[in-house]
Structures are given as C-alpha cells and as structure tokens.
JSON list of C-alpha atoms in Angstrom, two decimals:
[
{"chain": "H", "resi": 1, "resn": "ASP", "atom": "CA", "xyz": [123.96, 80.59, 101.32]},
{"chain": "H", "resi": 2, "resn": "ASN", "atom": "CA", "xyz": [123.91, 84.52, 101.09]},
{"chain": "H", "resi": 3, "resn": "HIS", "atom": "CA", "xyz": [122.87, 83.94, 97.29]},
{"chain": "H", "resi": 4, "resn": "PHE", "atom": "CA", "xyz": [119.67, 84.54, 95.37]},
{"chain": "H", "resi": 5, "resn": "VAL", "atom": "CA", "xyz": [118.32, 83.28, 92.01]},
{"chain": "H", "resi": 6, "resn": "PHE", "atom": "CA", "xyz": [118.84, 85.97, 89.32]},
{"chain": "H", "resi": 7, "resn": "LYS", "atom": "CA", "xyz": [118.65, 85.23, 85.51]},
{"chain": "H", "resi": 8, "resn": "GLY", "atom": "CA", "xyz": [118.67, 81.46, 85.88]},
{"chain": "H", "resi": 9, "resn": "GLY", "atom": "CA", "xyz": [121.92, 81.59, 88.12]},
{"chain": "H", "resi": 10, "resn": "CYS", "atom": "CA", "xyz": [123.00, 82.65, 91.52]},
{"chain": "H", "resi": 11, "resn": "GLU", "atom": "CA", "xyz": [124.01, 86.28, 92.73]},
{"chain": "H", "resi": 12, "resn": "ARG", "atom": "CA", "xyz": [125.59, 87.17, 95.86]},
{"chain": "H", "resi": 13, "resn": "CYS", "atom": "CA", "xyz": [123.33, 89.29, 98.30]},
{"chain": "H", "resi": 14, "resn": "ASN", "atom": "CA", "xyz": [124.22, 92.72, 98.97]},
{"chain": "H", "resi": 15, "resn": "PRO", "atom": "CA", "xyz": [124.61, 93.02, 102.70]},
{"chain": "H", "resi": 16, "resn": "GLY", "atom": "CA", "xyz": [123.74, 96.83, 102.55]},
{"chain": "H", "resi": 17, "resn": "THR", "atom": "CA", "xyz": [120.60, 96.36, 100.73]},
{"chain": "H", "resi": 18, "resn": "ARG", "atom": "CA", "xyz": [119.55, 92.68, 101.94]},
{"chain": "H", "resi": 19, "resn": "ALA", "atom": "CA", "xyz": [116.17, 93.74, 103.09]},
{"chain": "H", "resi": 20, "resn": "LEU", "atom": "CA", "xyz": [115.43, 96.49, 100.68]},
{"chain": "H", "resi": 21, "resn": "PRO", "atom": "CA", "xyz": [113.43, 94.55, 98.16]},
{"chain": "H", "resi": 22, "resn": "ALA", "atom": "CA", "xyz": [111.31, 92.90, 100.77]},
{"chain": "H", "resi": 23, "resn": "ILE", "atom": "CA", "xyz": [110.58, 96.16, 102.53]},
{"chain": "H", "resi": 24, "resn": "ILE", "atom": "CA", "xyz": [109.65, 97.83, 99.17]},
{"chain": "H", "resi": 25, "resn": "ALA", "atom": "CA", "xyz": [107.33, 94.83, 98.26]},
{"chain": "H", "resi": 26, "resn": "ILE", "atom": "CA", "xyz": [105.53, 94.72, 101.84]},
{"chain": "H", "resi": 27, "resn": "THR", "atom": "CA", "xyz": [105.07, 98.45, 101.93]},
{"chain": "H", "resi": 28, "resn": "GLY", "atom": "CA", "xyz": [103.69, 98.49, 98.59]},
{"chain": "H", "resi": 29, "resn": "TYR", "atom": "CA", "xyz": [101.47, 95.60, 99.49]},
{"chain": "H", "resi": 30, "resn": "PHE", "atom": "CA", "xyz": [100.02, 97.41, 102.40]},
{"chain": "H", "resi": 31, "resn": "GLY", "atom": "CA", "xyz": [99.66, 100.57, 100.67]},
{"chain": "H", "resi": 32, "resn": "ALA", "atom": "CA", "xyz": [97.63, 98.72, 97.90]},
{"chain": "H", "resi": 33, "resn": "MET", "atom": "CA", "xyz": [95.36, 97.01, 100.47]},
{"chain": "H", "resi": 34, "resn": "LEU", "atom": "CA", "xyz": [94.66, 100.49, 102.12]},
{"chain": "H", "resi": 35, "resn": "ALA", "atom": "CA", "xyz": [94.05, 102.20, 98.66]},
{"chain": "H", "resi": 36, "resn": "VAL", "atom": "CA", "xyz": [91.68, 99.33, 97.60]},
{"chain": "H", "resi": 37, "resn": "TYR", "atom": "CA", "xyz": [89.64, 99.71, 100.73]},
{"chain": "H", "resi": 38, "resn": "TYR", "atom": "CA", "xyz": [89.33, 103.50, 100.44]},
{"chain": "H", "resi": 39, "resn": "PHE", "atom": "CA", "xyz": [88.84, 103.60, 96.80]},
{"chain": "H", "resi": 40, "resn": "CYS", "atom": "CA", "xyz": [86.22, 100.88, 96.58]},
{"chain": "H", "resi": 41, "resn": "ASN", "atom": "CA", "xyz": [84.28, 102.31, 99.58]},
{"chain": "H", "resi": 42, "resn": "SER", "atom": "CA", "xyz": [84.31, 105.88, 99.28]},
{"chain": "H", "resi": 43, "resn": "ALA", "atom": "CA", "xyz": [80.85, 107.62, 98.64]},
{"chain": "H", "resi": 44, "resn": "VAL", "atom": "CA", "xyz": [82.34, 109.16, 95.37]},
{"chain": "H", "resi": 45, "resn": "THR", "atom": "CA", "xyz": [83.28, 105.55, 94.06]},
{"chain": "H", "resi": 46, "resn": "ARG", "atom": "CA", "xyz": [79.74, 104.10, 94.60]},
{"chain": "H", "resi": 47, "resn": "THR", "atom": "CA", "xyz": [78.00, 106.70, 92.59]},
{"chain": "H", "resi": 48, "resn": "ALA", "atom": "CA", "xyz": [80.29, 108.23, 89.88]},
{"chain": "H", "resi": 49, "resn": "ALA", "atom": "CA", "xyz": [80.46, 106.60, 86.43]},
{"chain": "H", "resi": 50, "resn": "PRO", "atom": "CA", "xyz": [83.99, 108.08, 85.74]},
{"chain": "H", "resi": 51, "resn": "LEU", "atom": "CA", "xyz": [85.46, 106.38, 88.67]},
{"chain": "H", "resi": 52, "resn": "LEU", "atom": "CA", "xyz": [83.72, 103.03, 87.68]},
{"chain": "H", "resi": 53, "resn": "SER", "atom": "CA", "xyz": [85.32, 103.35, 84.34]},
{"chain": "H", "resi": 54, "resn": "THR", "atom": "CA", "xyz": [88.75, 103.95, 85.98]},
{"chain": "H", "resi": 55, "resn": "SER", "atom": "CA", "xyz": [88.41, 101.21, 88.12]},
{"chain": "H", "resi": 56, "resn": "ILE", "atom": "CA", "xyz": [87.39, 98.71, 85.33]},
{"chain": "H", "resi": 57, "resn": "SER", "atom": "CA", "xyz": [90.39, 100.07, 83.25]},
{"chain": "H", "resi": 58, "resn": "PHE", "atom": "CA", "xyz": [92.55, 99.39, 86.51]},
{"chain": "H", "resi": 59, "resn": "GLY", "atom": "CA", "xyz": [91.12, 95.66, 86.61]},
{"chain": "H", "resi": 60, "resn": "LEU", "atom": "CA", "xyz": [91.85, 95.13, 83.14]},
{"chain": "H", "resi": 61, "resn": "MET", "atom": "CA", "xyz": [95.29, 96.56, 83.44]},
{"chain": "H", "resi": 62, "resn": "LEU", "atom": "CA", "xyz": [95.89, 94.22, 86.45]},
{"chain": "H", "resi": 63, "resn": "THR", "atom": "CA", "xyz": [94.61, 91.18, 84.49]},
{"chain": "H", "resi": 64, "resn": "THR", "atom": "CA", "xyz": [97.09, 92.14, 81.63]},
{"chain": "H", "resi": 65, "resn": "LEU", "atom": "CA", "xyz": [99.81, 92.36, 84.03]},
{"chain": "H", "resi": 66, "resn": "GLN", "atom": "CA", "xyz": [99.07, 88.78, 85.22]},
{"chain": "H", "resi": 67, "resn": "SER", "atom": "CA", "xyz": [98.78, 87.50, 81.70]},
{"chain": "H", "resi": 68, "resn": "VAL", "atom": "CA", "xyz": [102.25, 88.91, 80.87]},
{"chain": "H", "resi": 69, "resn": "SER", "atom": "CA", "xyz": [103.53, 87.36, 83.98]},
{"chain": "H", "resi": 70, "resn": "ILE", "atom": "CA", "xyz": [102.65, 84.07, 82.67]},
{"chain": "H", "resi": 71, "resn": "LEU", "atom": "CA", "xyz": [105.43, 84.81, 79.85]},
{"chain": "H", "resi": 72, "resn": "GLY", "atom": "CA", "xyz": [107.89, 85.90, 82.35]},
{"chain": "H", "resi": 73, "resn": "GLN", "atom": "CA", "xyz": [107.59, 82.30, 83.82]},
{"chain": "H", "resi": 74, "resn": "LEU", "atom": "CA", "xyz": [108.76, 80.77, 80.65]},
{"chain": "H", "resi": 75, "resn": "SER", "atom": "CA", "xyz": [112.11, 79.47, 80.46]},
{"chain": "H", "resi": 76, "resn": "MET", "atom": "CA", "xyz": [113.42, 81.84, 77.91]},
{"chain": "H", "resi": 77, "resn": "GLY", "atom": "CA", "xyz": [116.52, 83.99, 77.80]},
{"chain": "H", "resi": 78, "resn": "TRP", "atom": "CA", "xyz": [114.98, 87.41, 78.05]},
{"chain": "H", "resi": 79, "resn": "GLU", "atom": "CA", "xyz": [117.29, 90.04, 77.26]},
{"chain": "H", "resi": 80, "resn": "SER", "atom": "CA", "xyz": [117.68, 93.42, 78.79]},
{"chain": "H", "resi": 81, "resn": "PRO", "atom": "CA", "xyz": [115.55, 95.58, 79.41]},
{"chain": "H", "resi": 82, "resn": "TRP", "atom": "CA", "xyz": [112.80, 92.79, 78.75]},
{"chain": "H", "resi": 83, "resn": "TYR", "atom": "CA", "xyz": [114.31, 90.66, 81.56]},
{"chain": "H", "resi": 84, "resn": "GLU", "atom": "CA", "xyz": [113.98, 93.43, 84.09]},
{"chain": "H", "resi": 85, "resn": "VAL", "atom": "CA", "xyz": [110.34, 94.08, 82.96]},
{"chain": "H", "resi": 86, "resn": "MET", "atom": "CA", "xyz": [109.50, 90.39, 83.36]},
{"chain": "H", "resi": 87, "resn": "MET", "atom": "CA", "xyz": [111.01, 90.33, 86.98]},
{"chain": "H", "resi": 88, "resn": "VAL", "atom": "CA", "xyz": [108.81, 93.25, 88.07]},
{"chain": "H", "resi": 89, "resn": "VAL", "atom": "CA", "xyz": [105.72, 91.72, 86.22]},
{"chain": "H", "resi": 90, "resn": "ARG", "atom": "CA", "xyz": [106.47, 88.30, 87.96]},
{"chain": "H", "resi": 91, "resn": "LEU", "atom": "CA", "xyz": [105.50, 89.89, 91.28]},
{"chain": "H", "resi": 92, "resn": "PHE", "atom": "CA", "xyz": [101.82, 89.92, 90.05]},
{"chain": "H", "resi": 93, "resn": "ALA", "atom": "CA", "xyz": [102.10, 86.08, 90.05]},
{"chain": "H", "resi": 94, "resn": "PHE", "atom": "CA", "xyz": [103.49, 86.07, 93.66]},
{"chain": "H", "resi": 95, "resn": "ASP", "atom": "CA", "xyz": [107.03, 85.17, 92.34]},
{"chain": "H", "resi": 96, "resn": "LEU", "atom": "CA", "xyz": [109.10, 86.01, 95.07]},
{"chain": "H", "resi": 97, "resn": "GLU", "atom": "CA", "xyz": [112.44, 85.91, 93.43]},
{"chain": "H", "resi": 98, "resn": "PHE", "atom": "CA", "xyz": [112.36, 89.47, 92.70]},
{"chain": "H", "resi": 99, "resn": "VAL", "atom": "CA", "xyz": [112.03, 90.26, 96.71]},
{"chain": "H", "resi": 100, "resn": "GLN", "atom": "CA", "xyz": [115.17, 88.07, 97.19]},
{"chain": "H", "resi": 101, "resn": "MET", "atom": "CA", "xyz": [113.77, 86.13, 100.01]},
{"chain": "H", "resi": 102, "resn": "ASP", "atom": "CA", "xyz": [116.89, 83.86, 99.98]},
{"chain": "H", "resi": 103, "resn": "CYS", "atom": "CA", "xyz": [118.73, 86.94, 101.12]},
{"chain": "H", "resi": 104, "resn": "LEU", "atom": "CA", "xyz": [116.57, 87.46, 104.26]},
{"chain": "H", "resi": 105, "resn": "ALA", "atom": "CA", "xyz": [116.89, 83.79, 105.49]},
{"chain": "H", "resi": 106, "resn": "THR", "atom": "CA", "xyz": [118.93, 80.68, 104.95]},
{"chain": "H", "resi": 107, "resn": "LYS", "atom": "CA", "xyz": [118.30, 78.49, 101.81]},
{"chain": "H", "resi": 108, "resn": "MET", "atom": "CA", "xyz": [114.48, 77.80, 102.19]},
{"chain": "H", "resi": 109, "resn": "PRO", "atom": "CA", "xyz": [113.13, 74.34, 101.22]},
{"chain": "H", "resi": 110, "resn": "ALA", "atom": "CA", "xyz": [110.90, 74.31, 98.28]},
{"chain": "H", "resi": 111, "resn": "ILE", "atom": "CA", "xyz": [107.75, 73.73, 100.22]},
{"chain": "H", "resi": 112, "resn": "SER", "atom": "CA", "xyz": [108.25, 76.88, 102.23]},
{"chain": "H", "resi": 113, "resn": "ARG", "atom": "CA", "xyz": [108.83, 78.98, 98.84]},
{"chain": "H", "resi": 114, "resn": "TYR", "atom": "CA", "xyz": [105.60, 77.55, 97.67]},
{"chain": "H", "resi": 115, "resn": "LEU", "atom": "CA", "xyz": [103.48, 78.05, 100.81]},
{"chain": "H", "resi": 116, "resn": "TYR", "atom": "CA", "xyz": [104.84, 81.73, 100.87]},
{"chain": "H", "resi": 117, "resn": "ARG", "atom": "CA", "xyz": [103.12, 82.12, 97.26]},
{"chain": "H", "resi": 118, "resn": "ALA", "atom": "CA", "xyz": [100.04, 79.93, 97.94]},
{"chain": "H", "resi": 119, "resn": "LEU", "atom": "CA", "xyz": [99.13, 81.87, 101.17]},
{"chain": "H", "resi": 120, "resn": "ILE", "atom": "CA", "xyz": [99.37, 85.21, 100.26]},
{"chain": "H", "resi": 121, "resn": "PRO", "atom": "CA", "xyz": [95.61, 85.42, 99.35]},
{"chain": "H", "resi": 122, "resn": "ALA", "atom": "CA", "xyz": [94.60, 83.85, 102.83]},
{"chain": "H", "resi": 123, "resn": "VAL", "atom": "CA", "xyz": [97.13, 86.25, 104.49]},
{"chain": "H", "resi": 124, "resn": "THR", "atom": "CA", "xyz": [95.31, 89.09, 102.78]},
{"chain": "H", "resi": 125, "resn": "VAL", "atom": "CA", "xyz": [92.02, 88.18, 104.13]},
{"chain": "H", "resi": 126, "resn": "GLY", "atom": "CA", "xyz": [93.55, 87.93, 107.56]},
{"chain": "H", "resi": 127, "resn": "LEU", "atom": "CA", "xyz": [95.28, 91.13, 107.34]},
{"chain": "H", "resi": 128, "resn": "TYR", "atom": "CA", "xyz": [91.90, 92.81, 106.18]},
{"chain": "H", "resi": 129, "resn": "LEU", "atom": "CA", "xyz": [90.20, 91.55, 109.02]},
{"chain": "H", "resi": 130, "resn": "LEU", "atom": "CA", "xyz": [92.92, 92.62, 111.39]},
{"chain": "H", "resi": 131, "resn": "LEU", "atom": "CA", "xyz": [92.87, 96.05, 109.84]},
{"chain": "H", "resi": 132, "resn": "TYR", "atom": "CA", "xyz": [89.10, 96.14, 110.34]},
{"chain": "H", "resi": 133, "resn": "LEU", "atom": "CA", "xyz": [89.55, 95.04, 114.06]},
{"chain": "H", "resi": 134, "resn": "LEU", "atom": "CA", "xyz": [92.28, 97.55, 114.47]},
{"chain": "H", "resi": 135, "resn": "SER", "atom": "CA", "xyz": [90.29, 100.29, 113.10]},
{"chain": "H", "resi": 136, "resn": "GLN", "atom": "CA", "xyz": [87.44, 99.62, 115.62]},
{"chain": "H", "resi": 137, "resn": "VAL", "atom": "CA", "xyz": [89.71, 100.19, 118.47]},
{"chain": "H", "resi": 138, "resn": "VAL", "atom": "CA", "xyz": [92.13, 102.82, 117.00]},
{"chain": "H", "resi": 139, "resn": "ALA", "atom": "CA", "xyz": [89.70, 105.06, 114.87]},
{"chain": "H", "resi": 140, "resn": "PRO", "atom": "CA", "xyz": [88.05, 106.38, 117.89]},
{"chain": "H", "resi": 141, "resn": "LEU", "atom": "CA", "xyz": [91.24, 107.52, 119.65]},
{"chain": "H", "resi": 142, "resn": "PHE", "atom": "CA", "xyz": [92.16, 109.74, 116.60]},
{"chain": "H", "resi": 143, "resn": "LYS", "atom": "CA", "xyz": [88.58, 110.60, 115.78]},
{"chain": "H", "resi": 144, "resn": "LEU", "atom": "CA", "xyz": [88.68, 108.80, 112.50]},
{"chain": "H", "resi": 145, "resn": "ALA", "atom": "CA", "xyz": [85.97, 106.69, 111.01]},
{"chain": "H", "resi": 146, "resn": "LYS", "atom": "CA", "xyz": [86.03, 103.22, 111.62]},
{"chain": "H", "resi": 147, "resn": "TRP", "atom": "CA", "xyz": [86.04, 100.45, 108.92]},
{"chain": "H", "resi": 148, "resn": "GLN", "atom": "CA", "xyz": [82.82, 98.91, 108.02]},
{"chain": "H", "resi": 149, "resn": "LEU", "atom": "CA", "xyz": [82.50, 95.18, 107.79]},
{"chain": "H", "resi": 150, "resn": "PRO", "atom": "CA", "xyz": [80.70, 95.37, 104.48]},
{"chain": "H", "resi": 151, "resn": "GLY", "atom": "CA", "xyz": [83.55, 97.71, 103.04]},
{"chain": "H", "resi": 152, "resn": "THR", "atom": "CA", "xyz": [86.23, 95.26, 104.43]},
{"chain": "H", "resi": 153, "resn": "LEU", "atom": "CA", "xyz": [84.65, 92.31, 102.82]},
{"chain": "H", "resi": 154, "resn": "ASN", "atom": "CA", "xyz": [84.11, 94.39, 99.51]},
{"chain": "H", "resi": 155, "resn": "SER", "atom": "CA", "xyz": [87.66, 95.02, 99.70]},
{"chain": "H", "resi": 156, "resn": "VAL", "atom": "CA", "xyz": [88.58, 91.41, 100.02]},
{"chain": "H", "resi": 157, "resn": "GLY", "atom": "CA", "xyz": [86.33, 90.41, 97.22]},
{"chain": "H", "resi": 158, "resn": "THR", "atom": "CA", "xyz": [87.89, 92.95, 94.93]},
{"chain": "H", "resi": 159, "resn": "ILE", "atom": "CA", "xyz": [91.47, 91.68, 95.81]},
{"chain": "H", "resi": 160, "resn": "TRP", "atom": "CA", "xyz": [90.51, 88.14, 95.16]},
{"chain": "H", "resi": 161, "resn": "GLN", "atom": "CA", "xyz": [88.69, 88.88, 91.81]},
{"chain": "H", "resi": 162, "resn": "SER", "atom": "CA", "xyz": [91.61, 90.68, 90.69]},
{"chain": "H", "resi": 163, "resn": "MET", "atom": "CA", "xyz": [94.04, 87.93, 91.85]},
{"chain": "H", "resi": 164, "resn": "TYR", "atom": "CA", "xyz": [92.14, 84.83, 90.23]},
{"chain": "H", "resi": 165, "resn": "ILE", "atom": "CA", "xyz": [94.72, 84.30, 87.45]},
{"chain": "H", "resi": 166, "resn": "THR", "atom": "CA", "xyz": [97.63, 84.43, 90.08]},
{"chain": "H", "resi": 167, "resn": "ILE", "atom": "CA", "xyz": [95.83, 82.12, 92.52]},
{"chain": "H", "resi": 168, "resn": "SER", "atom": "CA", "xyz": [95.31, 79.69, 89.56]},
{"chain": "H", "resi": 169, "resn": "LEU", "atom": "CA", "xyz": [98.86, 79.70, 88.29]},
{"chain": "H", "resi": 170, "resn": "VAL", "atom": "CA", "xyz": [100.04, 79.12, 92.11]},
{"chain": "H", "resi": 171, "resn": "ALA", "atom": "CA", "xyz": [97.66, 76.30, 92.55]},
{"chain": "H", "resi": 172, "resn": "LEU", "atom": "CA", "xyz": [98.97, 74.68, 89.24]},
{"chain": "H", "resi": 173, "resn": "LEU", "atom": "CA", "xyz": [102.72, 75.30, 89.97]},
{"chain": "H", "resi": 174, "resn": "PRO", "atom": "CA", "xyz": [103.22, 71.68, 91.28]},
{"chain": "H", "resi": 175, "resn": "PHE", "atom": "CA", "xyz": [101.98, 70.42, 88.22]},
{"chain": "H", "resi": 176, "resn": "GLN", "atom": "CA", "xyz": [104.30, 72.15, 85.83]},
{"chain": "H", "resi": 177, "resn": "CYS", "atom": "CA", "xyz": [107.19, 69.57, 85.70]},
{"chain": "H", "resi": 178, "resn": "TYR", "atom": "CA", "xyz": [110.06, 68.69, 83.40]},
{"chain": "H", "resi": 179, "resn": "ASP", "atom": "CA", "xyz": [111.33, 65.19, 82.76]},
{"chain": "H", "resi": 180, "resn": "HIS", "atom": "CA", "xyz": [114.96, 63.83, 83.67]},
{"chain": "H", "resi": 181, "resn": "PRO", "atom": "CA", "xyz": [116.59, 61.16, 81.48]},
{"chain": "H", "resi": 182, "resn": "ASN", "atom": "CA", "xyz": [116.29, 58.57, 84.27]},
{"chain": "H", "resi": 183, "resn": "GLY", "atom": "CA", "xyz": [112.59, 58.74, 83.74]},
{"chain": "H", "resi": 184, "resn": "LYS", "atom": "CA", "xyz": [111.63, 61.00, 86.89]},
{"chain": "H", "resi": 185, "resn": "SER", "atom": "CA", "xyz": [110.58, 64.46, 86.82]},
{"chain": "H", "resi": 186, "resn": "SER", "atom": "CA", "xyz": [111.08, 67.74, 88.66]},
{"chain": "H", "resi": 187, "resn": "ILE", "atom": "CA", "xyz": [108.75, 70.69, 89.40]},
{"chain": "H", "resi": 188, "resn": "SER", "atom": "CA", "xyz": [110.13, 73.49, 87.12]},
{"chain": "H", "resi": 189, "resn": "LYS", "atom": "CA", "xyz": [110.11, 76.15, 89.68]},
{"chain": "H", "resi": 190, "resn": "PHE", "atom": "CA", "xyz": [111.63, 73.91, 92.39]},
{"chain": "H", "resi": 191, "resn": "SER", "atom": "CA", "xyz": [114.19, 71.74, 90.47]},
{"chain": "H", "resi": 192, "resn": "GLU", "atom": "CA", "xyz": [115.20, 70.24, 93.81]},
{"chain": "H", "resi": 193, "resn": "VAL", "atom": "CA", "xyz": [111.94, 68.39, 94.12]},
{"chain": "H", "resi": 194, "resn": "VAL", "atom": "CA", "xyz": [112.07, 65.15, 92.20]}
]
C-alpha cells in the first residue's frame, strides 16, 4: 500500500504529486485524440501531399516507438538515462507503471491491471463516439462545426492502425511466463498470478 513499482522495486508514493502522472497521461491522451481527429479530417490534410508525408512519417515514428517499447519490457537492468527513456516509451505499450496507478488506488489485482491495458483501445472507440455525440449537442450552442461520423470513424481507424503493435503486445501478455523451481509458472508482468 502507498507504493508503486519502480526499477523492479517498490517506491513510496509522494502524497503531493500522487495524481500528477495520471492527470498528465489522461490529458495527453485526450489531446492526442482531438489532434488526430482534426489533423486527419481537415480539408488541407485530405488534399496536401506534404501533410500526407508528415502523417506517414508520424506513423512510422509511432511504430518505431512501439517497437522500442518491446525492448523496454525485457527484464534488463537499464541504467540511467536509458531507464527513463524506456519508462516513457513503455506508455506506447499501455504499460501503466509510469502513470503510478498503484498510488491512485489501493493495490489492484493483476486482472484489473491487465484489463486497464486491454480496454484502452475499446475505451478509445467509446470516447470518440461520445465526443461525436457531444459535438452534435454542444457545437451548435457555440456556433462550432459538428463532428462528422465518417471523420470520427476515420480517426478511430487511424488510432487503431497506429496501435496494432501495442494491441498485439497486450493480447499476448498473459502468455509471457517464467517457470518456478516447483514446476509451476507465473505471468512475467504479473508475478502474483501462478
């Protein structure tokens, strides 16, 4: 209780900044969702070749970061500054240790920690649909353009396409095990599950 996993050990939660990593992660996630919608669906993006090149480059960068996040999940003793780099890159694999979820709530069971990671893509779809519906009601009140359903679905597809490596990693997480001397095995990421 009141500790989070850090560098393979336990660190005490700082009461003053307990929610700060989660707030930063959630704010960044919503910001990225909005940026994807407006970038993918602007009139300029649909017609401009330079922006197409930029979006392809961004997709390649994201794929590279996801691939590097695989390295970050290996049980290696990363030294500073590489450890910090790997912690940030692991966010692209929905690894929530960086967000210090254990500081926000009491010790969560392994199934809850896994479900948080596994449900992020589905929650993203739900949030996009919620934002679409919200824009239908709120946009006319502020004389803003409503979100279009094809544009919303385009954004969902873009997000899912950019997260395919991460979704695969999360799906295979329960099958990454290590053996105990007694012949049983545990899930590498959730060692309490035998």
